[in-house]
Coordinates of C-alpha atoms in Angstrom, one line a residue:
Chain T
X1 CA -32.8 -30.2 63.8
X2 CA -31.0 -30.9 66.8
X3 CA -32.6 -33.4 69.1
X4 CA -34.4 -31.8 72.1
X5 CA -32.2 -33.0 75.3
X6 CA -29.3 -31.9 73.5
X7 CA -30.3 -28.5 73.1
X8 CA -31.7 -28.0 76.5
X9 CA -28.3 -29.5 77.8
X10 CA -26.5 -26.6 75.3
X11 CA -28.9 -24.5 77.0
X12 CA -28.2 -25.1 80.7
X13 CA -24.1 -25.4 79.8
X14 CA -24.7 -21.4 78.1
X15 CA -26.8 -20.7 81.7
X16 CA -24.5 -22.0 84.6
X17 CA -21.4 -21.0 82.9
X18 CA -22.6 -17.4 82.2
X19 CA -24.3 -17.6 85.7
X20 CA -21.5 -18.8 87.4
X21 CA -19.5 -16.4 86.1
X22 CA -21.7 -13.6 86.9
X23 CA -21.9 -14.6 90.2
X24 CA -17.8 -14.6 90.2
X25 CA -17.8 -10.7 89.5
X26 CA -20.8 -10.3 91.9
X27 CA -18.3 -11.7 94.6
X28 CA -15.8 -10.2 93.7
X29 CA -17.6 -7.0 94.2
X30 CA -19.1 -8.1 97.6
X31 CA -15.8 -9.1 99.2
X32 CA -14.6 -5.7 99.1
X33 CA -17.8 -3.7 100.2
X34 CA -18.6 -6.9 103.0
X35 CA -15.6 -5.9 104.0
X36 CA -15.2 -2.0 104.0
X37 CA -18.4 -2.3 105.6
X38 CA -17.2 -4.4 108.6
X39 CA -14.3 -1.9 108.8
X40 CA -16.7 0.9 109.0
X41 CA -15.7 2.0 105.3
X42 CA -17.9 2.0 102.2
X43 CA -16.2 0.4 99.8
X44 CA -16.2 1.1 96.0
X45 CA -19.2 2.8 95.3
X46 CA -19.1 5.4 92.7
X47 CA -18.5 3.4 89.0
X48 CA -21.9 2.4 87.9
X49 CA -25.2 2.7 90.3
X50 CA -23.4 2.4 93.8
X51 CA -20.1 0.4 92.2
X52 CA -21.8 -2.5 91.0
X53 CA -19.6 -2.0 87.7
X54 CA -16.6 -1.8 89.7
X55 CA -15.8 -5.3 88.6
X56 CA -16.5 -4.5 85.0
X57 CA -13.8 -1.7 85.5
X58 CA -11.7 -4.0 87.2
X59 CA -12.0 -6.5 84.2
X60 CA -11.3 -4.0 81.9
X61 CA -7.7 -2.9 83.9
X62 CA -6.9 -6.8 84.2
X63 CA -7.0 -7.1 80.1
X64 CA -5.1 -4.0 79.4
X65 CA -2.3 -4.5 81.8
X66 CA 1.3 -4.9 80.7
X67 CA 1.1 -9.5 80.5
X68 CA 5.2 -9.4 82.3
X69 CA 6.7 -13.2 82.2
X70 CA 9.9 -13.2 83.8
X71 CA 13.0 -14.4 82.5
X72 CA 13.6 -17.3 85.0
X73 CA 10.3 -18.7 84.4
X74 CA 9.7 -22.1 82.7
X75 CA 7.3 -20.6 80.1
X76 CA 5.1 -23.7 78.9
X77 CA 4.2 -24.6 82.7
X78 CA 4.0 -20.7 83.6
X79 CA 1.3 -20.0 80.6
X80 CA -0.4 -23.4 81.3
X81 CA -0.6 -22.9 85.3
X82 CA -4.2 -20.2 84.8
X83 CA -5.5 -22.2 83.0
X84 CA -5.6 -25.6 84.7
X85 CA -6.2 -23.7 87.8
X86 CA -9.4 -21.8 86.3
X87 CA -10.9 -24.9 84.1
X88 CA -11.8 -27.3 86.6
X89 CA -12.6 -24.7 88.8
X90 CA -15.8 -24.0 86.2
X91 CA -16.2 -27.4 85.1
X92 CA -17.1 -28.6 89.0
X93 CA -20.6 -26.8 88.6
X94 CA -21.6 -29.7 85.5
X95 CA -23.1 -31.8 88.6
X96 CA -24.9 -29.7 90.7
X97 CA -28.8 -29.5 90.7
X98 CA -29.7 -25.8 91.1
X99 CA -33.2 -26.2 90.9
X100 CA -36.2 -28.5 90.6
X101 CA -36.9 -30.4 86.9
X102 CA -38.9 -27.9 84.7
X103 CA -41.3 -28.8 82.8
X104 CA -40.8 -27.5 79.1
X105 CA -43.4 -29.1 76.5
X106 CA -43.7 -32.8 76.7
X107 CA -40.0 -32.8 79.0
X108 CA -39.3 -32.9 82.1
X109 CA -35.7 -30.9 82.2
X110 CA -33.6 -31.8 85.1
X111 CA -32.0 -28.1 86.1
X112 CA -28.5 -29.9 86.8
X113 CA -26.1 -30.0 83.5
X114 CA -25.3 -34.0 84.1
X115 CA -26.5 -36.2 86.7
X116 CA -23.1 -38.3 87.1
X117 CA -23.3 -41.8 88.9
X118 CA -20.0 -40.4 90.1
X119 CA -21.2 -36.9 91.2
X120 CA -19.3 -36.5 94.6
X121 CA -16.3 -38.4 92.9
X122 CA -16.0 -36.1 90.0
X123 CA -16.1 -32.7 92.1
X124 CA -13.4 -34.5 94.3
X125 CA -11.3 -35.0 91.5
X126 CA -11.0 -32.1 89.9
X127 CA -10.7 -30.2 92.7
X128 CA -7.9 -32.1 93.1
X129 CA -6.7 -31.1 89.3
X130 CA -7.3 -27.3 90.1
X131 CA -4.4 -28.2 93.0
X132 CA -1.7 -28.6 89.9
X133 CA -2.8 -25.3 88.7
X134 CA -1.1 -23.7 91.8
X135 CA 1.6 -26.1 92.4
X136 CA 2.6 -25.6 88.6
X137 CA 2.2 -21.8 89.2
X138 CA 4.8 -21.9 92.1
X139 CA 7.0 -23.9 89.9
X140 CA 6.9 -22.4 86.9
X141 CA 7.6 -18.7 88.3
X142 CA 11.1 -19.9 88.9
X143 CA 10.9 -17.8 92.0
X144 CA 11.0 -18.8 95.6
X145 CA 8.1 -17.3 97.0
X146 CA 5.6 -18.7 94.9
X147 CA 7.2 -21.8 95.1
X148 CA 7.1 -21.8 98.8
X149 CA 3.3 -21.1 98.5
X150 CA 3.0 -24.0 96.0
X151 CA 4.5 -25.8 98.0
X152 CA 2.4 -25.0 101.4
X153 CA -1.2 -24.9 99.4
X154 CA -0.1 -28.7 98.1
X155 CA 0.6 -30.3 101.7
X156 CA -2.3 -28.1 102.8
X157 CA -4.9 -29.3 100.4
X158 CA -3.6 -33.3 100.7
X159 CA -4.4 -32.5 104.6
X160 CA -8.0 -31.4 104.4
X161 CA -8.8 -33.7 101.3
X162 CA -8.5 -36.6 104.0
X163 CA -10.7 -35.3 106.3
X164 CA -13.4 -33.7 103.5
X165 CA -13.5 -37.1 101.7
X166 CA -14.3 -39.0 105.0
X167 CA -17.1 -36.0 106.2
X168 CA -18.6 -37.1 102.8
X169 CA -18.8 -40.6 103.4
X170 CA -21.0 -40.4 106.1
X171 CA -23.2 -38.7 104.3
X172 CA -22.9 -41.2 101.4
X173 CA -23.4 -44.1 103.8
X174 CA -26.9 -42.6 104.7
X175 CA -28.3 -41.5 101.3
X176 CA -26.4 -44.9 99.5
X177 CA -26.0 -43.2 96.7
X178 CA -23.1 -40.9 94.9
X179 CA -25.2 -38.5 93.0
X180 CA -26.4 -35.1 93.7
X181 CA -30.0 -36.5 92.2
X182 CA -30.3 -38.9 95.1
X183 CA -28.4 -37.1 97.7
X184 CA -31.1 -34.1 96.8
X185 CA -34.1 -36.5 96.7
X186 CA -33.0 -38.3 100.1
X187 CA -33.1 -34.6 101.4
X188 CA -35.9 -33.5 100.3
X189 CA -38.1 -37.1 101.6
X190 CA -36.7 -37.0 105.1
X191 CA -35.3 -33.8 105.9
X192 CA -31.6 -32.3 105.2
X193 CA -28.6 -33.7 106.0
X194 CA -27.4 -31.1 108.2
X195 CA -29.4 -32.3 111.3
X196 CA -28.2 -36.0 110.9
X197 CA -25.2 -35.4 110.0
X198 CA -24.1 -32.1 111.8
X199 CA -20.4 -33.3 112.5
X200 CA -20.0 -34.1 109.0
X201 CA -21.1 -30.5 107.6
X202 CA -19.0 -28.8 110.5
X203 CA -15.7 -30.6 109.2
X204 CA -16.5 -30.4 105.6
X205 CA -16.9 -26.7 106.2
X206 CA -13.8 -26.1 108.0
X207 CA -12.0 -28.5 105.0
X208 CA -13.4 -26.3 102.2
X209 CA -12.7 -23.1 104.0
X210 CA -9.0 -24.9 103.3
X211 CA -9.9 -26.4 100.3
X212 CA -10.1 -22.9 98.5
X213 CA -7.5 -21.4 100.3
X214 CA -9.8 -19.1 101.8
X215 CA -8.5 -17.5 105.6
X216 CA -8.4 -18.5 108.0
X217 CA -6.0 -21.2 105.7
X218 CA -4.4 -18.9 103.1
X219 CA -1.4 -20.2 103.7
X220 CA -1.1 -20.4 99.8
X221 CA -1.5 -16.6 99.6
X222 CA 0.2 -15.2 103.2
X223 CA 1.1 -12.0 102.1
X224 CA 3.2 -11.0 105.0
X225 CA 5.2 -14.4 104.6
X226 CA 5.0 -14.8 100.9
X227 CA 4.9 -11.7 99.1
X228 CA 1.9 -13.2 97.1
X229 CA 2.1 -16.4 97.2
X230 CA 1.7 -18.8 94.1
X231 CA 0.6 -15.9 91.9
X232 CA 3.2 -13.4 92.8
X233 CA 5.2 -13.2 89.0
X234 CA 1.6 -13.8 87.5
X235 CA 0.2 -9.9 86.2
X236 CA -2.4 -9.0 83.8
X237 CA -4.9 -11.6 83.2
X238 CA -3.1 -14.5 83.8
X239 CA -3.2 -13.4 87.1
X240 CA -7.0 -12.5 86.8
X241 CA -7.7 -16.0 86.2
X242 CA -6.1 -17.0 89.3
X243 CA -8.2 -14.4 91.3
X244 CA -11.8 -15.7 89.6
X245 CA -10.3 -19.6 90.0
X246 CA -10.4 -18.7 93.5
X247 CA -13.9 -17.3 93.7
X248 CA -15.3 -20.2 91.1
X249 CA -13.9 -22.3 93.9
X250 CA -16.1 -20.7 96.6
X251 CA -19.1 -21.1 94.5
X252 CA -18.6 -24.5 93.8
X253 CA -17.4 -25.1 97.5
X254 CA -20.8 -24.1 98.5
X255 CA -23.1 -25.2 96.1
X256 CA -21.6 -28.6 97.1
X257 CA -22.1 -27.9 101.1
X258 CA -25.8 -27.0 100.2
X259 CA -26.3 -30.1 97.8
X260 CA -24.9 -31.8 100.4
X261 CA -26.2 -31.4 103.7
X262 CA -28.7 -28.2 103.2
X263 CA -30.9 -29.4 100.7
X264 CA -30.0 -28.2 97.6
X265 CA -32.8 -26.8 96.1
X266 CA -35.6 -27.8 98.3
X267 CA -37.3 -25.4 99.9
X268 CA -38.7 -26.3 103.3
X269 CA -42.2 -27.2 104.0
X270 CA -43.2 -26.6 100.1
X271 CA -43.6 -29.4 97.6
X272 CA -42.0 -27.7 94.2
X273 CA -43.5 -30.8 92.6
X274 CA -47.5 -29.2 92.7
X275 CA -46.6 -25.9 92.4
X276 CA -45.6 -26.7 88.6
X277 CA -42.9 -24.5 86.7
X278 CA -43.6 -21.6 90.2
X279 CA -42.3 -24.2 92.2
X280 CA -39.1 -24.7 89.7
X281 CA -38.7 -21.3 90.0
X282 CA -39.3 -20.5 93.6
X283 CA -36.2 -23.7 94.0
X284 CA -34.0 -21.8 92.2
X285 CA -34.1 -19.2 94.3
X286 CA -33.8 -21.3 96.9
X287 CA -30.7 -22.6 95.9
X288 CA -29.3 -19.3 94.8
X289 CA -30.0 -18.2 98.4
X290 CA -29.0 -21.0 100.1
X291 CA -25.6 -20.5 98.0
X292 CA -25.1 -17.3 98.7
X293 CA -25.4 -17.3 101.8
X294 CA -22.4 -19.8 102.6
X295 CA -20.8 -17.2 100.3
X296 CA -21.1 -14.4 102.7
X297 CA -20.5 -16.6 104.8
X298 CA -16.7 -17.1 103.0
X299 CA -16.3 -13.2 103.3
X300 CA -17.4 -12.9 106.7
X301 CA -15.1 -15.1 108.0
X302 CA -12.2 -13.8 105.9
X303 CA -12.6 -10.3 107.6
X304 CA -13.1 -12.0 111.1
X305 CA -10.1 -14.1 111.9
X306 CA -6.8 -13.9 111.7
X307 CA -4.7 -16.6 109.6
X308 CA -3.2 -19.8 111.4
X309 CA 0.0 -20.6 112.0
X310 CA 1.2 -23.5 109.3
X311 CA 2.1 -26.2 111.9
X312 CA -1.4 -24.8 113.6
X313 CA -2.8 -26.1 110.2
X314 CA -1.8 -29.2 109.8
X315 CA -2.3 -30.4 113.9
X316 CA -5.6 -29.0 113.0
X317 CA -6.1 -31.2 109.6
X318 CA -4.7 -34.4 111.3
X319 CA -4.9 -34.2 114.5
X320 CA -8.4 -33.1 115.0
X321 CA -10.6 -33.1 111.7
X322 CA -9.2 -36.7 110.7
X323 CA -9.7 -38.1 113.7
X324 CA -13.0 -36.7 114.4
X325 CA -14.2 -37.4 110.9
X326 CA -13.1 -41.6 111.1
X327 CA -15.9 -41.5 114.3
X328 CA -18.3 -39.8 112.0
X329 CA -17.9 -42.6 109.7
X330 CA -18.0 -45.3 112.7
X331 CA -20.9 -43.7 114.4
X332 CA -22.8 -43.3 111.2
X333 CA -22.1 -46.9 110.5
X334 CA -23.2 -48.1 114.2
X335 CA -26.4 -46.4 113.3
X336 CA -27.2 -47.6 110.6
X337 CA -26.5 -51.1 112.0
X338 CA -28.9 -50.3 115.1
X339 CA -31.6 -49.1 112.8
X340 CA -31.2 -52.3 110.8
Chain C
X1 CA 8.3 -1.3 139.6
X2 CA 5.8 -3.4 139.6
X3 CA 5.3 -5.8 136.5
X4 CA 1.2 -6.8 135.5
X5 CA 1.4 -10.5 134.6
X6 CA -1.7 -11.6 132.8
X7 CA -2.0 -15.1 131.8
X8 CA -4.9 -16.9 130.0
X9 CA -5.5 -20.0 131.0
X10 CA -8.4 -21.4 128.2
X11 CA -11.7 -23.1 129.8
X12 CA -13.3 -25.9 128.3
X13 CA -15.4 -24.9 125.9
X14 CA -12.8 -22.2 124.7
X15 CA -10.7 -25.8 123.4
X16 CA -13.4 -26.1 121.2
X17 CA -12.7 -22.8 119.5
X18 CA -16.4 -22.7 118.2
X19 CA -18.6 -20.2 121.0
X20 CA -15.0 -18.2 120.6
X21 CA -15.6 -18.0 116.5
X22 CA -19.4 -17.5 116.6
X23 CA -18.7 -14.3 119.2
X24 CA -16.3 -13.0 116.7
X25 CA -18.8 -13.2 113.4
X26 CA -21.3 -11.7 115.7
X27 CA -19.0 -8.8 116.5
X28 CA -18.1 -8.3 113.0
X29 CA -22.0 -9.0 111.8
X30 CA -23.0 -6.3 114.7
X31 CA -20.3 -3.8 113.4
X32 CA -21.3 -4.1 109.4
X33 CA -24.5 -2.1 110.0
X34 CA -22.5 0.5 112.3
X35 CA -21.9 4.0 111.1
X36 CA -19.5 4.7 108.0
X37 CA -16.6 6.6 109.3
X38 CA -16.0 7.0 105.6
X39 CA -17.3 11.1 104.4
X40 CA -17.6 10.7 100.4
X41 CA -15.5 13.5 99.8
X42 CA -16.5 15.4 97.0
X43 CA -20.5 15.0 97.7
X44 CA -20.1 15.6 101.0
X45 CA -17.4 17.5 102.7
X46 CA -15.8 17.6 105.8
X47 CA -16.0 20.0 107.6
X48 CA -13.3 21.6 110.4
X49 CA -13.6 22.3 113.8
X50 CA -13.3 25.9 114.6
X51 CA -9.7 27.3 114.8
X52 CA -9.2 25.4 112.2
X53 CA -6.2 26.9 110.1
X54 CA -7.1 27.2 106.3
X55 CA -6.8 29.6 103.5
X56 CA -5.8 33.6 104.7
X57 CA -8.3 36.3 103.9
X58 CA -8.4 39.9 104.3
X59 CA -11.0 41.3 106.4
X60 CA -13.4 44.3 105.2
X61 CA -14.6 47.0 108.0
X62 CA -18.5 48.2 107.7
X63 CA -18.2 50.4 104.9
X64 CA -16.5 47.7 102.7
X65 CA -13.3 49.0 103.1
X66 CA -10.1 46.9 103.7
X67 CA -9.1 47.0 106.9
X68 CA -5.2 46.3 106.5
X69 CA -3.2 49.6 107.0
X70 CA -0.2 47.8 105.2
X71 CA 2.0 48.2 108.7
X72 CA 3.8 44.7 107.9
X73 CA 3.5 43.4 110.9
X74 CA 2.6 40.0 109.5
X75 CA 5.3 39.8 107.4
X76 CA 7.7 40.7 110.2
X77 CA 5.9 37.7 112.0
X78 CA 5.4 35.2 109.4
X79 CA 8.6 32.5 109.8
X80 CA 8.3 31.2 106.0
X81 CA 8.5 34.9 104.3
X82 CA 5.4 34.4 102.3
X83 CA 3.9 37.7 102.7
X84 CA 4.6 40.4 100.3
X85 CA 3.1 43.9 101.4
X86 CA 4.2 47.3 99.3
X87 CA 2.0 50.2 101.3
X88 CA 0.6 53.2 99.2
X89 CA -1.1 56.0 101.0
X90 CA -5.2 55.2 101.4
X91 CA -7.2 56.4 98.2
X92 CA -10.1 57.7 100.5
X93 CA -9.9 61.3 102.8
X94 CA -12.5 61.0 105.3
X95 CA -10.5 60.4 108.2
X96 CA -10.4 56.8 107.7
X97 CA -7.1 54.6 108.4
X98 CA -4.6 56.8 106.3
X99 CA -1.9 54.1 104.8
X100 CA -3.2 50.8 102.7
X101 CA -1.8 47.9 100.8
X102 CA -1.4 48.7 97.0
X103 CA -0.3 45.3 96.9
X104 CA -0.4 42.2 99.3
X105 CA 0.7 38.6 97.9
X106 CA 0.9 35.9 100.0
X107 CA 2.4 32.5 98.6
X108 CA 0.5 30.1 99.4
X109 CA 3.0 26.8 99.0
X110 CA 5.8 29.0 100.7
X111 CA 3.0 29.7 104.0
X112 CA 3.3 26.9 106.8
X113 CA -0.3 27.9 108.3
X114 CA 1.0 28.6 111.6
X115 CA -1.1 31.6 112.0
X116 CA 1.4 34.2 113.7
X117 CA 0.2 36.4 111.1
X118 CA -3.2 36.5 112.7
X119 CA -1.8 37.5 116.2
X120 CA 0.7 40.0 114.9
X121 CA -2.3 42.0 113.5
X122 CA -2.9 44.8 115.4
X123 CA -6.6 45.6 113.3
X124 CA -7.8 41.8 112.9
X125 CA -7.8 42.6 109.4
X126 CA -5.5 39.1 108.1
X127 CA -7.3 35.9 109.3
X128 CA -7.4 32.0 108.5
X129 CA -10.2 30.6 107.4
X130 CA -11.6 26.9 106.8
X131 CA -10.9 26.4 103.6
X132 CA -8.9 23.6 103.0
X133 CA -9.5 22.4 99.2
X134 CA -8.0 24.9 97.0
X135 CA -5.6 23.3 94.3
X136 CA -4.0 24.2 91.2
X137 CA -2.0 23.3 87.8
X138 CA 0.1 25.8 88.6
X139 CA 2.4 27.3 90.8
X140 CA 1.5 31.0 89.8
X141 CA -2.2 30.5 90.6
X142 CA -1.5 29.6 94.2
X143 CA -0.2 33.1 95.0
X144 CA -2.9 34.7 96.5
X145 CA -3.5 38.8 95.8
X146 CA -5.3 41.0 97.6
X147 CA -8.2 41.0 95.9
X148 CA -8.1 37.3 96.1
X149 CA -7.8 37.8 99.6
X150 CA -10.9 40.3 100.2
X151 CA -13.4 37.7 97.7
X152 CA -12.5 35.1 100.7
X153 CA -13.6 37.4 103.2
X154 CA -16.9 37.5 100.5
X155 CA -17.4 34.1 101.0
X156 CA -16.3 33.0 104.1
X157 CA -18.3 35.7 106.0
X158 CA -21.7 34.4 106.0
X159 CA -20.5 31.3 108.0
X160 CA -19.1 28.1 107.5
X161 CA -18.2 27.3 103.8
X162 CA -18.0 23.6 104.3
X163 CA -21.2 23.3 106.1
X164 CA -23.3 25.7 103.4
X165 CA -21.6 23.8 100.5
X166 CA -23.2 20.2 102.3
X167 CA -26.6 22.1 102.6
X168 CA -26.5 22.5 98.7
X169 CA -25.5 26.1 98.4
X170 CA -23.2 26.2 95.9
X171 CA -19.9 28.0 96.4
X172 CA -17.1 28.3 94.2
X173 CA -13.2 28.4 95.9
X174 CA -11.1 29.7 93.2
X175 CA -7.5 31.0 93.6
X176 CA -6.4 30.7 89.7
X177 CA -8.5 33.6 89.3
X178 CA -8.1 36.2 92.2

């Protein structure tokens, strides 16, 4: 008999993994009727009931599709390159809460796979990690374009790490605390984040818009520039992985905005705490919402603006968003000194 | 000549980018729920504006009769030589028209659907029609006869194919077979 906390953990691992990934076909599905939509189209609409199997079909093309490796390519990094793009990029949901603790028997379950002491670190770092994944990609092609967009996505993503890390410290400095447990229960005791720290939100938006190589800042990608970018020589489902890497990105991206400064799973004006497993529930959904919308959010601006220019990019990254996120930190920190 | 210059000179708040970004997601928010240029082709078809240049047919008179006298005029006319017409003398004798097609072909990946045929035609009997979605496996399918001919007159008289097929009646365009 396997003791209880380790099967509800087992659980919870089977449930945001298969969620998550759910929610990556969903995506994929809504990015192209968002977008026909805003184009006046309709979009894939005819495989299953109004095209919501589209990105079963889709699937199904990906695995059957001639796998090409070419010649030039250095074969150990080019096989290795999906995949250390597309683990972390699944592995960053472990730490965030998606709902109140339910109540199962005797336990109280937190719904949040581990409450790290590290939380925000750990998403930060493998983040980071899921950066080598394209870098390595744009190597391992042993073709220029690719490499240019290796190249490109690396300087871009060291850019907006700076001023995404700093966004979070204000944040940290008011909650004094670097798990999504705390940063949730602050939240839900004094309001969310957002209105104290709306500077803060409004860079680390911008810097995950950059962070997933989402437009306006797919520099990585650029098709007009770069063929493909990183993934050009990648076919089949190598280059599949890439593609859903990209999406688990966004959902992670905004789970962690919501976490961070909209919540997370509280839902305003109702304590979750009397309404029993209803309330757990009714949290969920919260959070699921709350999520998707920052996801729409993602495909609304794609089909909205036009991409920047690179050196655009980076005055943007350094000379604005750094900047602007160091007085975050030093006007967070001359509040907190006036309130003490 | 005089030269336009327009310049831009950005305001304040347009340094700040943001009101500039939150009109464009409002456009593009405002435009989602817009009509769907998009016609889903095979449920629902488009439909032509008159004029329109389609499919050739062979009109009947009120008795039913053909009203081609076979005098080849639209062959003469037609610049891409997709009209075959071999005249026979008319099968009927009760002072009706006197000559008559035994056999009138037209190819119809040889015709350019430029529709001098139709204004050569001294009794309005050769006509285009709407019909644009007639395809086949097979090059001998899309020569049209003359009985192919007068079943398009069948189903083309009664109004607009396009817009009866959209109200559900169903109607079946089939050159392999005429």
């Amino acid at each position: 008999m396997i003791p209880f906390y380790i099967g509800a953990t087992l659980v919870k691992v089977l449930v945001v993994f298969s969620a998550t990934l759910l929610m990556i076909m969903a995506m994929t599905l809504a990015e192209r009727r968002v977008s026909a939509f805003m184009q006046y189209r309709l979009g894939p609409n005819r495989v299953g009931w109004g095209g919501i199997l589209q990105p079963v079909a889709d699937g199904l093309k990906f695995i059957l599709k001639e796998d090409i490796i070419p010649d030039k390519a250095d074969r150990p990094i080019y096989l290795m390159a999906p995949v250390i793009t597309m683990v972390p990029a699944l592995m960053t949901m472990a730490v965030i809460p998606f709902g109140a603790p339910l109540q199962v028997g005797e336990y109280m379950v937190p719904l949040q796979i581990a409450d790290l002491n590290i939380g925000l670190l750990y998403i930060l770092a493998l983040t980071s990690v899921g950066v080598y994944g394209i870098v390595l990609a744009g190597w391992g092609s042993g073709s220029k374009y690719p490499l240019l967009g290796g190249l490109r996505s690396s300087a871009q993503l060291i850019s907006y790490e700076l001023a995404m890390g700093l966004s979070l410290i204000g944040v940290i400095m008011i909650t004094g605390g670097l798990t999504f447990g705390e940063i949730v229960a602050y939240q839900q005791e004094t309001g969310w984040n957002i209105w104290k720290q709306p500077l803060a939100a409004l860079i680390f938006l911008i810097a995950i818009f950059a962070e997933t190589n989402r437009l306006p800042f797919d520099m990585t990608e650029a098709e007009q520039e770069l063929v493909g970018g990183y993934h050009t020589e990648y076919s089949s489902f190598k280059f599949a992985m890439f593609f859903m890497s990209e999406y688990a990105n966004m959902i992670t991206a905004s789970a962690f905005m919501v976490s961070l400064f909209f919540g997370g799973w509280d839902v305003p004006f109702v304590d979750e705490a009397a309404l029993g497993n209803l309330g757990v529930g009714l949290s969920v959904l919260a959070f699921l919402a709350k999520v998707g919308f920052f996801l729409f959010l993602y495909i609304w601006v794609r089909w909205t603006f036009p991409r920047f220019r690179y050196d655009q990019l980076m005055r943007l990254g350094w000379k604005v968003l750094l900047p602007l996120a160091l007085a975050n930190v030093f006007l967070t920190g001359l509040y907190l000194v006036w309130k003490a | 000549m005089a030269t336009v210059v327009r310049t831009y000179e950005p305001g304040y708040w347009d340094k700040f980018y943001l009101p500039a970004i939150a009109r464009g997601l409002l456009l593009t928010l405002v435009r989602m729920f817009r009509r769907k240029d998009t016609i889903p082709y095979p449920d629902i078809k488009y439909v032509p504006a008159d004029g329109y240049r389609g499919l050739h047919r062979l009109n009947k008179d009120e008795d039913g009769r053909i009203k081609c006298v076979a005098c080849e005029m639209c062959q003469t006319a037609c610049p891409a030589h997709c009209i075959d017409i071999v005249p026979e003398p008319a099968p009927w004798d009760d002072g009706g028209e006197e000559r008559h097609p035994a056999k009138f072909e037209i190819d119809l990946l040889k015709c350019i659907f430029c529709g001098f045929c139709e204004l050569a035609c001294p009794k309005d009997a050769i006509e285009l029609t709407e019909i644009y979605d007639y395809a086949s496996f097979s090059r001998d399918d899309l020569i049209i006869d003359r009985e192919g001919l007068l079943k398009v007159y069948d189903i083309t008289s009664m109004g607009n194919i396009y817009e009866r097929q959209n109200r559900g009646e169903s109607i079946q365009i089939d050159t392999g077979n005429l």
